[in-house]
PDB file of C-alpha atoms in Angstrom:
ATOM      1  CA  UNK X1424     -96.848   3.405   5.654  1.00 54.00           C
ATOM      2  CA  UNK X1425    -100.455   3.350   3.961  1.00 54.00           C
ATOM      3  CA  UNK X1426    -100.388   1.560   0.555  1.00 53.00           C
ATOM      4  CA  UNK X1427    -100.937   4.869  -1.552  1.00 50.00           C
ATOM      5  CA  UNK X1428     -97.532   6.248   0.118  1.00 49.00           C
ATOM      6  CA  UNK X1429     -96.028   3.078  -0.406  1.00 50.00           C
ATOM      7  CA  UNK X1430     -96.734   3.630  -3.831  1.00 43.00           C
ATOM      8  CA  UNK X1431     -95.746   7.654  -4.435  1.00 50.00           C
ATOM      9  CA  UNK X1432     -92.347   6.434  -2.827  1.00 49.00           C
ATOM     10  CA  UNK X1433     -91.606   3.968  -5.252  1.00 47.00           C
ATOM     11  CA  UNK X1434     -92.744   6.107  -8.177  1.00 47.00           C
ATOM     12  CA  UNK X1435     -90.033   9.141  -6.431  1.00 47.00           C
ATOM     13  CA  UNK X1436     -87.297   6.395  -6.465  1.00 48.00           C
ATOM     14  CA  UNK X1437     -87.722   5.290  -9.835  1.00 45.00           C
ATOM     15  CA  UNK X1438     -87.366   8.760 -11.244  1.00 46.00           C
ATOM     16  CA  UNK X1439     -83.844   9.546  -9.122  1.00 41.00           C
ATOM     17  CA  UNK X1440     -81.920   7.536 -11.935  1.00 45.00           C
ATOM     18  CA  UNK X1441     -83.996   9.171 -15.234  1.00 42.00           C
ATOM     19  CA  UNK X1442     -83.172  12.501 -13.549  1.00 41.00           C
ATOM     20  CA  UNK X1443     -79.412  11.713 -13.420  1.00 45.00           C
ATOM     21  CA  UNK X1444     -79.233  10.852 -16.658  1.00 51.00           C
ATOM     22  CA  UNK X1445     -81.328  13.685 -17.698  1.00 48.00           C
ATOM     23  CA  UNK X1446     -79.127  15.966 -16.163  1.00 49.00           C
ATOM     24  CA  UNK X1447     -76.361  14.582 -17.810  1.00 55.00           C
ATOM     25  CA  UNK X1448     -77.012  14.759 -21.138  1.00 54.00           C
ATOM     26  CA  UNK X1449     -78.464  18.049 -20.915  1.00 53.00           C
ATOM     27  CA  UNK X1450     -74.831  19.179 -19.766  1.00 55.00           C
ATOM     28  CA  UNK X1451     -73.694  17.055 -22.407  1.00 61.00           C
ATOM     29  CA  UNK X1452     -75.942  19.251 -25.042  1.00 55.00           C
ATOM     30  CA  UNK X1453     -74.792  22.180 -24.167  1.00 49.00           C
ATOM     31  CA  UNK X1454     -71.416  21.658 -24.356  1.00 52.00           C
ATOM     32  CA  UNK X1455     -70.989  19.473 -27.023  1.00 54.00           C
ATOM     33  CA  UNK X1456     -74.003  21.710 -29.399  1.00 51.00           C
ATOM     34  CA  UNK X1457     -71.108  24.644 -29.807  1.00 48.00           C
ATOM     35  CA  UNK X1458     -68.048  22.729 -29.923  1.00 46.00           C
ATOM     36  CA  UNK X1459     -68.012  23.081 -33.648  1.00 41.00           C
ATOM     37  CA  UNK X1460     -68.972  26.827 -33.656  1.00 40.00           C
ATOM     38  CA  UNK X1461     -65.443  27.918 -32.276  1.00 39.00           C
ATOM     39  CA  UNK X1462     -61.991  26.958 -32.571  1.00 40.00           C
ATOM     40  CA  UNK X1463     -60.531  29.121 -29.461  1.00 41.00           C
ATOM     41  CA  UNK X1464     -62.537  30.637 -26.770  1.00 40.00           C
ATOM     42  CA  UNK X1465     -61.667  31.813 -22.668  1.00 41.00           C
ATOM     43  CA  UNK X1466     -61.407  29.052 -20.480  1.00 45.00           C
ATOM     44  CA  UNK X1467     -63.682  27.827 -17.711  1.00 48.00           C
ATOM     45  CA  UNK X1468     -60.848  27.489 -15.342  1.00 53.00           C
ATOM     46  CA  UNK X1469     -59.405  30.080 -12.917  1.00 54.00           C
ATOM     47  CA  UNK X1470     -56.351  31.518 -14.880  1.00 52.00           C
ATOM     48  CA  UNK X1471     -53.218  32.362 -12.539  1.00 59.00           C
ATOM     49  CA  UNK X1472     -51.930  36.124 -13.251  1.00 61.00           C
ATOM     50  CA  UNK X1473     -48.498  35.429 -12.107  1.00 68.00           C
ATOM     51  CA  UNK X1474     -46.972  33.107 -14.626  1.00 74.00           C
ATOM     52  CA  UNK X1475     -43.201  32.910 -14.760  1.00 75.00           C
ATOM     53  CA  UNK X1476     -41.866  34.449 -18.341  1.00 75.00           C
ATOM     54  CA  UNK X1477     -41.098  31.426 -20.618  1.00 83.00           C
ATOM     55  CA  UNK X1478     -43.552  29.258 -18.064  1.00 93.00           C
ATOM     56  CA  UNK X1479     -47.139  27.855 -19.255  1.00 97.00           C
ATOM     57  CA  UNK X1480     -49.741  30.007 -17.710  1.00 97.00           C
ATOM     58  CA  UNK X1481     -51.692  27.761 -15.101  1.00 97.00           C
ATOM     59  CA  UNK X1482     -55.221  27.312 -14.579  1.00 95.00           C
ATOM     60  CA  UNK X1483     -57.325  25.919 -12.049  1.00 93.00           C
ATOM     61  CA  UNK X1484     -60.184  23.037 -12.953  1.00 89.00           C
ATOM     62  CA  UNK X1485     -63.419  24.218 -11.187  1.00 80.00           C
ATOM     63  CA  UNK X1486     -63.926  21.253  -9.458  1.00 86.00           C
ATOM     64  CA  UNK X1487     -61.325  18.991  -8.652  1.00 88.00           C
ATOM     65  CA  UNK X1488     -61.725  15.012  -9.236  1.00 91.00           C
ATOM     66  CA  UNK X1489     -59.530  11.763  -8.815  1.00 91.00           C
ATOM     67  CA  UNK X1490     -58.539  10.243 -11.381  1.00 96.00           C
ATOM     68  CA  UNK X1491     -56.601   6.784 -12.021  1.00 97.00           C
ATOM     69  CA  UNK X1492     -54.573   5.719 -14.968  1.00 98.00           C
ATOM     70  CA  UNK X1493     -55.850   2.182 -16.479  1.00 97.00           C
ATOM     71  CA  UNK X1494     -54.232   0.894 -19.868  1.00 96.00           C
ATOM     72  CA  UNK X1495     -53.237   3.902 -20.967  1.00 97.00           C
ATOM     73  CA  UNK X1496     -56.856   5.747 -20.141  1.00 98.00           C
ATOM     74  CA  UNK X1497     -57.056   8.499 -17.435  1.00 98.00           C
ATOM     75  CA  UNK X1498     -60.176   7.536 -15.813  1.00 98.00           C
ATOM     76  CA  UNK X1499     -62.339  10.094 -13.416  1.00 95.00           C
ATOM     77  CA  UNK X1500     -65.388   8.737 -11.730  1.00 89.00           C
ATOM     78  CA  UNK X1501     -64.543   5.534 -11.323  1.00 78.00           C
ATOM     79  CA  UNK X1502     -68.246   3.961 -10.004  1.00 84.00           C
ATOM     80  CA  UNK X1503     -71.228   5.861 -11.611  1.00 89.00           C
ATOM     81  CA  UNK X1504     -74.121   5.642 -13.469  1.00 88.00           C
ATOM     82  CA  UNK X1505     -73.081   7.015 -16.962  1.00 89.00           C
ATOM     83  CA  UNK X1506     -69.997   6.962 -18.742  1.00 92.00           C
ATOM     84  CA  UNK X1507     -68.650   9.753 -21.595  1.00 91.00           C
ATOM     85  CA  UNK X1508     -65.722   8.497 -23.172  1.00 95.00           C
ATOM     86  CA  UNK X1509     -63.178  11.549 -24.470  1.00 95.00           C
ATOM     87  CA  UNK X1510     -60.859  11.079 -27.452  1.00 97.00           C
ATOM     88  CA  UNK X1511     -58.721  13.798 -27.604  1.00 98.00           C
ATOM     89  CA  UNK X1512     -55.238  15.340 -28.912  1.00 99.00           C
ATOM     90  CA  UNK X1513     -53.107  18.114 -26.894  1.00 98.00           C
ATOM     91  CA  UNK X1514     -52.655  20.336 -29.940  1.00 98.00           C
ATOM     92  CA  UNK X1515     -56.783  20.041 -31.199  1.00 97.00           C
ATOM     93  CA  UNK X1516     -58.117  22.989 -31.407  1.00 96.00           C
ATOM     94  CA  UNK X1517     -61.839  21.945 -31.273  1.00 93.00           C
ATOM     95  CA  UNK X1518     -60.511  19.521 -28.032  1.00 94.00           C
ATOM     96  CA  UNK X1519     -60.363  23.003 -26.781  1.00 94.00           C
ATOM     97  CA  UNK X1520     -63.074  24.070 -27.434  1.00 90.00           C
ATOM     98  CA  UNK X1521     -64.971  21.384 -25.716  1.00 87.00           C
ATOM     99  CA  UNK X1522     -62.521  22.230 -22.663  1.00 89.00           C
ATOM    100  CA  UNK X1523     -63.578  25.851 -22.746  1.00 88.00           C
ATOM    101  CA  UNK X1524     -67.122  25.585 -23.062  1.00 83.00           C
ATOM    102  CA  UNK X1525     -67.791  22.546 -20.802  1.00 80.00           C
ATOM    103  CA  UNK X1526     -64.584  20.977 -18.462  1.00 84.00           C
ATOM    104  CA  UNK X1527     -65.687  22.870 -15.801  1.00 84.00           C
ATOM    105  CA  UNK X1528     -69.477  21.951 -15.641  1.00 81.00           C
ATOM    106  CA  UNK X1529     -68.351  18.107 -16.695  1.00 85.00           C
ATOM    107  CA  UNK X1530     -66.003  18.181 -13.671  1.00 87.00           C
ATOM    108  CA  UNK X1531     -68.498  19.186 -11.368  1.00 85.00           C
ATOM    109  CA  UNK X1532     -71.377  16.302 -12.508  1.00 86.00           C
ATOM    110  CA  UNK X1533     -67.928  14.084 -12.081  1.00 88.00           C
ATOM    111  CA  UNK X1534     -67.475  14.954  -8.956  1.00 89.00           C
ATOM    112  CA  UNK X1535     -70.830  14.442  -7.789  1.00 86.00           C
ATOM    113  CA  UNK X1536     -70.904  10.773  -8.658  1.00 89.00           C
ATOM    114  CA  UNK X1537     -73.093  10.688 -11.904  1.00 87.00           C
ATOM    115  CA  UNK X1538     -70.451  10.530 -14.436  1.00 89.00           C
ATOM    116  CA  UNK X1539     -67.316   8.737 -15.277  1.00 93.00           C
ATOM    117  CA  UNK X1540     -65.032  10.496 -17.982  1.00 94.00           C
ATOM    118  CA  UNK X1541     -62.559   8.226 -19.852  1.00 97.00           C
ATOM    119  CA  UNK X1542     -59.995  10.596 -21.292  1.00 98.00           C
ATOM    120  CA  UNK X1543     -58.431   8.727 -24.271  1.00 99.00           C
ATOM    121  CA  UNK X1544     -55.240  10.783 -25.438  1.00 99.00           C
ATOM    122  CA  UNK X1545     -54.245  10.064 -29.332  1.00 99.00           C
ATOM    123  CA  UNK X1546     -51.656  12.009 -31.104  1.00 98.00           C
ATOM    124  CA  UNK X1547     -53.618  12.392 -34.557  1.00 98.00           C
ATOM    125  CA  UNK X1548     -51.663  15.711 -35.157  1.00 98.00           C
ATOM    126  CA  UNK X1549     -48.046  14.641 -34.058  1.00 98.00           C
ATOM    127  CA  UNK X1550     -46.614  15.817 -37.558  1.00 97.00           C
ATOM    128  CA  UNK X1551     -49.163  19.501 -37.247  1.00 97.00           C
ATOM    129  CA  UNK X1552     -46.220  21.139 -34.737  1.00 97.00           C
ATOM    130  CA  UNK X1553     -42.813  22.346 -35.117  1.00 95.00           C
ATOM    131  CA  UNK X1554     -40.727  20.376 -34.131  1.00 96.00           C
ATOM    132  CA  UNK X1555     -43.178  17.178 -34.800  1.00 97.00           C
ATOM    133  CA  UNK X1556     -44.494  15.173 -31.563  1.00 98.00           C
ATOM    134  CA  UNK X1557     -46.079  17.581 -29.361  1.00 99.00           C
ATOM    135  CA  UNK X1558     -49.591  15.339 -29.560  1.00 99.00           C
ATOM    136  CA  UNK X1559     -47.612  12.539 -27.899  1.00 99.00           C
ATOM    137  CA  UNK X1560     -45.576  15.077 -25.504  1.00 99.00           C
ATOM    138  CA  UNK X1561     -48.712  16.871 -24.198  1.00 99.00           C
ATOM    139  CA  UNK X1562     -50.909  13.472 -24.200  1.00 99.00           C
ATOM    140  CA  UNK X1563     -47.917  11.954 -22.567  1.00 99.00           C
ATOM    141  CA  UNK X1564     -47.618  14.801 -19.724  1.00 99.00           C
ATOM    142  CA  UNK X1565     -50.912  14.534 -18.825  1.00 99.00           C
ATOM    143  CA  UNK X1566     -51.057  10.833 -18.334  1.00 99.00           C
ATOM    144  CA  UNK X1567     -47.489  11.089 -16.261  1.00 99.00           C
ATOM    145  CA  UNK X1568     -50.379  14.220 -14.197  1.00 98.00           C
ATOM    146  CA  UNK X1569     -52.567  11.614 -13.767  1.00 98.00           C
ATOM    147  CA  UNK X1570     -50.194   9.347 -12.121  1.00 98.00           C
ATOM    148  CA  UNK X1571     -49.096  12.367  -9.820  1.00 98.00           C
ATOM    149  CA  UNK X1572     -52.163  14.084  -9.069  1.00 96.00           C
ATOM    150  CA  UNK X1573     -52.425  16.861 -10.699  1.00 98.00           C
ATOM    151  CA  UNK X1574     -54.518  15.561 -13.548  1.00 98.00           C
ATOM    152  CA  UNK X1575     -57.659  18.079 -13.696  1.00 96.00           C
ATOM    153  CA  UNK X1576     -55.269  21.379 -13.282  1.00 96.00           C
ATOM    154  CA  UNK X1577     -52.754  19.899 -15.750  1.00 98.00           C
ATOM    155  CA  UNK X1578     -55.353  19.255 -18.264  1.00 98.00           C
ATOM    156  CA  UNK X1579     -57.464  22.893 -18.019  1.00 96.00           C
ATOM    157  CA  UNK X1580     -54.240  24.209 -17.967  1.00 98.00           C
ATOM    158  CA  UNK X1581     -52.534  22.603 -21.273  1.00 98.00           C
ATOM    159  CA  UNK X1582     -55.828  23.426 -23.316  1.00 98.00           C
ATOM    160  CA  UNK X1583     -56.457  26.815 -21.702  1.00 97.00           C
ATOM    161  CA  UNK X1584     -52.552  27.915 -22.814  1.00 97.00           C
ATOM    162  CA  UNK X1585     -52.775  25.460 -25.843  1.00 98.00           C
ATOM    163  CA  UNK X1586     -50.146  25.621 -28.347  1.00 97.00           C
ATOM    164  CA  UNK X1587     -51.159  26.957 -32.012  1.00 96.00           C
ATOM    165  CA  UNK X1588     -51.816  24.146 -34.551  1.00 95.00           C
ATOM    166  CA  UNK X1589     -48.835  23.864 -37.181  1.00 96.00           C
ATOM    167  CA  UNK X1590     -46.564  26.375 -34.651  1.00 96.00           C
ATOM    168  CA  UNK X1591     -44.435  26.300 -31.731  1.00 97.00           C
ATOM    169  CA  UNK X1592     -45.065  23.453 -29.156  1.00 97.00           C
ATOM    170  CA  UNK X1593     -44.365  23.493 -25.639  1.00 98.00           C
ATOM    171  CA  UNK X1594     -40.806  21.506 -24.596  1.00 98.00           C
ATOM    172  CA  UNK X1595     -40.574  18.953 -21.905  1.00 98.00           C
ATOM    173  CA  UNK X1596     -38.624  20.845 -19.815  1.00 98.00           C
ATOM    174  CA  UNK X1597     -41.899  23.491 -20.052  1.00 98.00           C
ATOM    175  CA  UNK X1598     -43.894  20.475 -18.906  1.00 99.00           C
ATOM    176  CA  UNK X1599     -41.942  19.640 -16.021  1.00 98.00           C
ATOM    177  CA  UNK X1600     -41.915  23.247 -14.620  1.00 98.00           C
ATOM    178  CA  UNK X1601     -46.050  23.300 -15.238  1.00 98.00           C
ATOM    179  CA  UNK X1602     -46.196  20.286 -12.768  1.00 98.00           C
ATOM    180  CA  UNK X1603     -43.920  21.343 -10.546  1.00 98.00           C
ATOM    181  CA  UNK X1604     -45.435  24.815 -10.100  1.00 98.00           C
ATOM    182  CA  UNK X1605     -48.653  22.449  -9.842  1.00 98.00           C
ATOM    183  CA  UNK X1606     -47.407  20.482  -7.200  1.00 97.00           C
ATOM    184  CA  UNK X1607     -46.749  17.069  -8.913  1.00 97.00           C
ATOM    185  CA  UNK X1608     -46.031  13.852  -7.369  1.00 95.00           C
ATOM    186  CA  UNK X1609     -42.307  13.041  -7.305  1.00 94.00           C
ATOM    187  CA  UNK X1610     -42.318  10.651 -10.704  1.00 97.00           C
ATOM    188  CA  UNK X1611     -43.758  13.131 -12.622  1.00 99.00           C
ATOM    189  CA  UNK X1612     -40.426  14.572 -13.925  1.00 98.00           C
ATOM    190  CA  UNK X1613     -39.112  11.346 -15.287  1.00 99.00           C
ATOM    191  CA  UNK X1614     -42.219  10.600 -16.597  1.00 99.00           C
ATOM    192  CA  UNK X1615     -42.197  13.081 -18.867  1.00 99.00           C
ATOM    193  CA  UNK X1616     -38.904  13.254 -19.958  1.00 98.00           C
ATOM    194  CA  UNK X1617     -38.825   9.507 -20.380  1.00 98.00           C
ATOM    195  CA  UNK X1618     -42.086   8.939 -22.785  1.00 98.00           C
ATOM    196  CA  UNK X1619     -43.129   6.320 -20.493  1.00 99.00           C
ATOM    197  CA  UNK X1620     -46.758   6.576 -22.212  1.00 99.00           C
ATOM    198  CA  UNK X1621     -45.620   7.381 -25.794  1.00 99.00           C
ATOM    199  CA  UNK X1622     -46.556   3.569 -27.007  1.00 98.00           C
ATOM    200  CA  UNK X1623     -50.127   3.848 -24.839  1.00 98.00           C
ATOM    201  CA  UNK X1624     -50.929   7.377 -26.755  1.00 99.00           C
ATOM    202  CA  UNK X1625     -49.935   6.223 -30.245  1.00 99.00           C
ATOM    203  CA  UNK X1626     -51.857   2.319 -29.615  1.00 98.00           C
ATOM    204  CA  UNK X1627     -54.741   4.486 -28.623  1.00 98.00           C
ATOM    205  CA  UNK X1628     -54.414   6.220 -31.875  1.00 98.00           C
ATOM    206  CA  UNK X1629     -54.550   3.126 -33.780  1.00 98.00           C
ATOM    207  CA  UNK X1630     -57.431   1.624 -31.928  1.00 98.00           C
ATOM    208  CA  UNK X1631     -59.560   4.875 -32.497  1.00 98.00           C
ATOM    209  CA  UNK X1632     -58.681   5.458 -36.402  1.00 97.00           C
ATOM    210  CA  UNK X1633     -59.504   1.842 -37.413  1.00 96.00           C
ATOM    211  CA  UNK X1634     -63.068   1.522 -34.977  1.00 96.00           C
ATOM    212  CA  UNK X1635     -66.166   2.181 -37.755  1.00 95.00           C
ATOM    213  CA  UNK X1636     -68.271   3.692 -34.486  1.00 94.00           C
ATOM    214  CA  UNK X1637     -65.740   6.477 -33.604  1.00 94.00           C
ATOM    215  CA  UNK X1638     -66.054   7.809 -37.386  1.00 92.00           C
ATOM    216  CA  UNK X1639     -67.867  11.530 -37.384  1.00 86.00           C
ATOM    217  CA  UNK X1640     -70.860  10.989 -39.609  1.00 82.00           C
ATOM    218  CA  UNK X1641     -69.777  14.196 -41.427  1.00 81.00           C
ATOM    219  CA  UNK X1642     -66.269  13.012 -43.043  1.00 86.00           C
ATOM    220  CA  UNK X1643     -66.336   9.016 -42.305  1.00 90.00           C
ATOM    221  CA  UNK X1644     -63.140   8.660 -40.125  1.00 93.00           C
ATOM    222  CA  UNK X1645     -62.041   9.174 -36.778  1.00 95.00           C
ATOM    223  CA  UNK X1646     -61.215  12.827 -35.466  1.00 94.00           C
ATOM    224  CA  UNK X1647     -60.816  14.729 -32.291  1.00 94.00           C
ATOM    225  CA  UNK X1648     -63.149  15.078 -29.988  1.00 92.00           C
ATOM    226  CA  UNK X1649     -64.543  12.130 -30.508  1.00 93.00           C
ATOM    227  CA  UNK X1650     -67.446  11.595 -27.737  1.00 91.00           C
ATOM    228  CA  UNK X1651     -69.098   8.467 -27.049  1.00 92.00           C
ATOM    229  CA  UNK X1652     -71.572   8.677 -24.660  1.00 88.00           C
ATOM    230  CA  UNK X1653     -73.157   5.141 -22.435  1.00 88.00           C
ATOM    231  CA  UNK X1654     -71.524   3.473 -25.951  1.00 90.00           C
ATOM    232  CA  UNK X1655     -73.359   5.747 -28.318  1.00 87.00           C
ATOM    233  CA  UNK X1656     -70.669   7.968 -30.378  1.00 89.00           C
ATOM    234  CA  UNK X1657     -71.890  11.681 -30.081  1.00 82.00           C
ATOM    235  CA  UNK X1658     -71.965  14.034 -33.326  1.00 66.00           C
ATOM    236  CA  UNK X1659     -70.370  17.408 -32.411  1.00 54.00           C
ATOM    237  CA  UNK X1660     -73.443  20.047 -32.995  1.00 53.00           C
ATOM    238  CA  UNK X1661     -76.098  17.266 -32.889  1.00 50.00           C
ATOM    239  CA  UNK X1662     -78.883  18.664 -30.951  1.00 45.00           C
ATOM    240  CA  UNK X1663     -80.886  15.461 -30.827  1.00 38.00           C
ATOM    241  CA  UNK X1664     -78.729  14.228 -27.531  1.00 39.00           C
ATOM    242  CA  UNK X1665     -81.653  13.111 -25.770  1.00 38.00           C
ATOM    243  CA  UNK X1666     -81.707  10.102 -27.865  1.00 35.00           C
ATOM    244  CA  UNK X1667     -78.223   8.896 -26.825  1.00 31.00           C
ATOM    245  CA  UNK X1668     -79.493   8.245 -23.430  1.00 30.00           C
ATOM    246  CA  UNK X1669     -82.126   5.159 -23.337  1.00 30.00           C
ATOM    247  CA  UNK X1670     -84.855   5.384 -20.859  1.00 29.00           C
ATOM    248  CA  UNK X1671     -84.124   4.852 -17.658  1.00 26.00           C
TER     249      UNK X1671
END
């Protein structure tokens, strides 16, 4: 290889990483830009017509991911270059929101290798349904999904179908039936009826509300979605996201 080749291929493989994370962010700005436009819009996912009457209606994540559970975080993507940490509640509306407009493009940079999501569930709005508790229910069913592979379905599905904020939410026996007609791992059932991440949703709560770098800029404390981005927290509707990620 002559020394001027020698030299273009260095200069290509230098720019492979500033494109990833270019590519990344720019995802990033487009869904996170109109999160605060909308409360409730369609989903991204593939909805299923056929939904049993009383069932949740299921829908299908574009791309599907592995995920593992670690402290009480689901975690998808475990070895790549960028990392977008997700705090969010089952009954948040703007959570949602973020779901609808980008779950389905986030998946798919996911599964590609050049992002790792870190899906923190809270239950911030535990006393916002009737009866109280369906943050920690809905958080908690999609941790016990994570555990039995059905985490990326589960979670369209829950926020596609998602319960009205101050109404009705969805039971645990509702719950089981969405993972069984999902095609959950045998513990998932007990898992959910038994809480077993109740403590892990409500410590992640209390971690995020006290944390001065989760606070939105626009009221001063911690709310859902809270997006932190390569450890830079993300302002929903902040257009400058090119900023967040240093050069590469």
């Amino acid at each position: 290889m002559s020394e001027r080749a020698g030299v273009e291929e260095r200069r290509r493989r230098s720019r492979v990483p500033m494109v990833v994370g270019i590519v990344v962010v720019a995802v990033l700005a487009v869904v996170i830009g109109g999160v605060m436009l909308t409360q409730r819009s369609a989903s991204t996912g593939t909805a299923d017509p056929t939904t049993p009457a009383g069932s949740i209606p299921i829908s299908r994540a574009g791309t599907p991911f592995p995920v593992v559970v670690d402290d009480g975080v689901v975690v998808a993507g475990r070895s790549a270059p960028h990392t977008l940490d997700v705090y969010e509640d089952a009954l948040c509306p703007a959570c949602q929101s973020f779901e609808a407009r980008g779950g389905a493009r986030i998946a798919k940079v996911v599964a590609e290798g050049k992002l790792r999501v870190r899906y923190h569930l809270v239950n911030m709005l535990d006393q916002r349904s009737e009866p109280a508790g369906y943050s920690t229910l809905g958080g908690n069913a999609m941790l016990c999904g994570a555990e039995n592979g059905i985490f990326p379905d589960l979670h369209v599905s829950l926020y596609t179908a998602q319960p009205e904020e101050n109404g009705t939410g969805y039971t645990a026996d509702q719950l089981v039936d969405l993972g069984k007609r999902l095609g959950a791992g045998p513990g998932y059932a007990d898992c959910v009826r038994s809480g077993k991440h109740d403590q892990a949703i409500a410590a992640n709560f209390a971690a995020a509300s006290k944390d001065p770098d989760l606070h939105h800029q626009q009221t001063g404390a911690f709310g859902t979605p809270a997006l932190v981005f390569d450890g830079k927290m993300l302002q929903p509707g902040d257009a400058r996201l090119d900023a967040v990620a240093p050069p590469l």
